[in-house]
Amino acid sequence: MALADLFRKKSSGNVAKDRLKFVLVSDRANCSPDTMKLLRDDIIKVISKYMEIDPEGLDIQITETESENRNGRVPALYANIPIRDMRHSSR
């Protein structure tokens, strides 16, 4: 991937594909698209306090995984968050 690819605006096809993926994930998790949007916005807000991220590249998925005590499958939240830079503060 070239550096210019990082700043390229997404095509309408890619935006539509992202929206469809968002709806499918929400449905699989029995979570409304509005709730998923709020979750995504909150994650961006909190993480942005500590690092500069690429919100356009953020990918959040709710999937299923085996529970820790091996008694069934449970929902799991996975987030792929591209980090541009760490924020340095004296807190």
PDB file of C-alpha atoms in Angstrom:
ATOM      1  CA  MET A   1       0.000   0.000   0.000  1.00  0.00           C
ATOM      2  CA  ALA A   2       1.337   3.380  -0.966  1.00  0.00           C
ATOM      3  CA  LEU A   3       1.314   6.349   1.376  1.00  0.00           C
ATOM      4  CA  ALA A   4      -1.201   8.081  -0.901  1.00  0.00           C
ATOM      5  CA  ASP A   5      -3.659   5.201  -0.283  1.00  0.00           C
ATOM      6  CA  LEU A   6      -3.935   6.259   3.360  1.00  0.00           C
ATOM      7  CA  PHE A   7      -5.439   9.600   2.412  1.00  0.00           C
ATOM      8  CA  ARG A   8      -7.604   8.480  -0.501  1.00  0.00           C
ATOM      9  CA  LYS A   9     -11.334   8.999  -0.046  1.00  0.00           C
ATOM     10  CA  LYS A  10     -13.369   5.778  -0.042  1.00  0.00           C
ATOM     11  CA  SER A  11     -15.372   5.027  -3.163  1.00  0.00           C
ATOM     12  CA  SER A  12     -19.151   4.805  -2.893  1.00  0.00           C
ATOM     13  CA  GLY A  13     -18.861   1.044  -3.407  1.00  0.00           C
ATOM     14  CA  ASN A  14     -16.527   0.704  -0.425  1.00  0.00           C
ATOM     15  CA  VAL A  15     -18.784   2.900   1.711  1.00  0.00           C
ATOM     16  CA  ALA A  16     -21.782   0.724   0.774  1.00  0.00           C
ATOM     17  CA  LYS A  17     -19.810  -2.431   1.579  1.00  0.00           C
ATOM     18  CA  ASP A  18     -18.834  -0.984   4.977  1.00  0.00           C
ATOM     19  CA  ARG A  19     -22.456  -0.120   5.723  1.00  0.00           C
ATOM     20  CA  LEU A  20     -23.624  -3.607   4.789  1.00  0.00           C
ATOM     21  CA  LYS A  21     -20.948  -5.159   6.979  1.00  0.00           C
ATOM     22  CA  PHE A  22     -22.032  -2.863   9.820  1.00  0.00           C
ATOM     23  CA  VAL A  23     -25.671  -3.996   9.462  1.00  0.00           C
ATOM     24  CA  LEU A  24     -24.708  -7.687   9.315  1.00  0.00           C
ATOM     25  CA  VAL A  25     -22.533  -7.417  12.410  1.00  0.00           C
ATOM     26  CA  SER A  26     -25.277  -5.588  14.273  1.00  0.00           C
ATOM     27  CA  ASP A  27     -27.806  -8.235  13.314  1.00  0.00           C
ATOM     28  CA  ARG A  28     -25.513 -11.094  14.317  1.00  0.00           C
ATOM     29  CA  ALA A  29     -24.975  -9.534  17.736  1.00  0.00           C
ATOM     30  CA  ASN A  30     -28.659  -8.763  18.155  1.00  0.00           C
ATOM     31  CA  CYS A  31     -27.563  -5.141  18.523  1.00  0.00           C
ATOM     32  CA  SER A  32     -29.258  -2.270  16.698  1.00  0.00           C
ATOM     33  CA  PRO A  33     -27.305  -0.222  14.153  1.00  0.00           C
ATOM     34  CA  ASP A  34     -27.924   2.854  16.329  1.00  0.00           C
ATOM     35  CA  THR A  35     -26.324   1.142  19.325  1.00  0.00           C
ATOM     36  CA  MET A  36     -23.361   0.027  17.198  1.00  0.00           C
ATOM     37  CA  LYS A  37     -22.921   3.623  15.965  1.00  0.00           C
ATOM     38  CA  LEU A  38     -22.976   4.934  19.559  1.00  0.00           C
ATOM     39  CA  LEU A  39     -20.462   2.267  20.585  1.00  0.00           C
ATOM     40  CA  ARG A  40     -18.160   3.167  17.691  1.00  0.00           C
ATOM     41  CA  ASP A  41     -18.390   6.892  18.515  1.00  0.00           C
ATOM     42  CA  ASP A  42     -17.653   6.259  22.195  1.00  0.00           C
ATOM     43  CA  ILE A  43     -14.637   4.082  21.363  1.00  0.00           C
ATOM     44  CA  ILE A  44     -13.257   6.800  19.080  1.00  0.00           C
ATOM     45  CA  LYS A  45     -13.830   9.476  21.748  1.00  0.00           C
ATOM     46  CA  VAL A  46     -12.107   7.549  24.552  1.00  0.00           C
ATOM     47  CA  ILE A  47      -9.143   6.232  22.570  1.00  0.00           C
ATOM     48  CA  SER A  48      -8.555   9.651  20.991  1.00  0.00           C
ATOM     49  CA  LYS A  49      -7.710  10.987  24.464  1.00  0.00           C
ATOM     50  CA  TYR A  50      -4.579   8.833  24.447  1.00  0.00           C
ATOM     51  CA  MET A  51      -3.589   8.470  20.812  1.00  0.00           C
ATOM     52  CA  GLU A  52      -4.257   9.879  17.383  1.00  0.00           C
ATOM     53  CA  ILE A  53      -6.234   7.309  15.427  1.00  0.00           C
ATOM     54  CA  ASP A  54      -7.641   6.956  11.925  1.00  0.00           C
ATOM     55  CA  PRO A  55     -11.423   6.901  12.538  1.00  0.00           C
ATOM     56  CA  GLU A  56     -12.088   6.039   8.876  1.00  0.00           C
ATOM     57  CA  GLY A  57      -9.983   2.888   9.222  1.00  0.00           C
ATOM     58  CA  LEU A  58     -11.642   1.803  12.465  1.00  0.00           C
ATOM     59  CA  ASP A  59     -13.224  -1.643  12.169  1.00  0.00           C
ATOM     60  CA  ILE A  60     -15.448  -2.956  14.966  1.00  0.00           C
ATOM     61  CA  GLN A  61     -16.938  -6.423  14.869  1.00  0.00           C
ATOM     62  CA  ILE A  62     -19.063  -8.410  17.236  1.00  0.00           C
ATOM     63  CA  THR A  63     -18.476 -12.098  16.774  1.00  0.00           C
ATOM     64  CA  GLU A  64     -18.798 -15.224  18.874  1.00  0.00           C
ATOM     65  CA  THR A  65     -16.029 -16.985  20.738  1.00  0.00           C
ATOM     66  CA  GLU A  66     -15.790 -19.886  23.161  1.00  0.00           C
ATOM     67  CA  SER A  67     -16.376 -18.813  26.772  1.00  0.00           C
ATOM     68  CA  GLU A  68     -13.471 -18.985  29.221  1.00  0.00           C
ATOM     69  CA  ASN A  69     -14.996 -21.886  31.127  1.00  0.00           C
ATOM     70  CA  ARG A  70     -15.791 -23.734  27.871  1.00  0.00           C
ATOM     71  CA  ASN A  71     -19.541 -23.932  28.476  1.00  0.00           C
ATOM     72  CA  GLY A  72     -20.707 -22.339  25.248  1.00  0.00           C
ATOM     73  CA  ARG A  73     -20.187 -19.499  22.837  1.00  0.00           C
ATOM     74  CA  VAL A  74     -20.405 -15.865  23.925  1.00  0.00           C
ATOM     75  CA  PRO A  75     -20.357 -12.548  22.036  1.00  0.00           C
ATOM     76  CA  ALA A  76     -16.933 -10.924  21.662  1.00  0.00           C
ATOM     77  CA  LEU A  77     -16.057  -7.394  20.583  1.00  0.00           C
ATOM     78  CA  TYR A  78     -13.061  -7.053  18.267  1.00  0.00           C
ATOM     79  CA  ALA A  79     -11.708  -3.667  17.230  1.00  0.00           C
ATOM     80  CA  ASN A  80      -9.019  -2.918  14.661  1.00  0.00           C
ATOM     81  CA  ILE A  81      -7.960   0.669  15.316  1.00  0.00           C
ATOM     82  CA  PRO A  82      -5.230   2.202  13.134  1.00  0.00           C
ATOM     83  CA  ILE A  83      -2.955   4.339  15.346  1.00  0.00           C
ATOM     84  CA  ARG A  84      -1.308   7.335  13.733  1.00  0.00           C
ATOM     85  CA  ASP A  85       0.571   8.622  16.777  1.00  0.00           C
ATOM     86  CA  MET A  86       0.662   8.334  20.562  1.00  0.00           C
ATOM     87  CA  ARG A  87      -0.324  11.383  22.576  1.00  0.00           C
ATOM     88  CA  HIS A  88       2.234  12.298  25.208  1.00  0.00           C
ATOM     89  CA  SER A  89       0.921  14.078  28.285  1.00  0.00           C
ATOM     90  CA  SER A  90       2.189  14.765  31.760  1.00  0.00           C
ATOM     91  CA  ARG A  91      -0.902  13.409  33.522  1.00  0.00           C
TER      92      ARG A  91
END
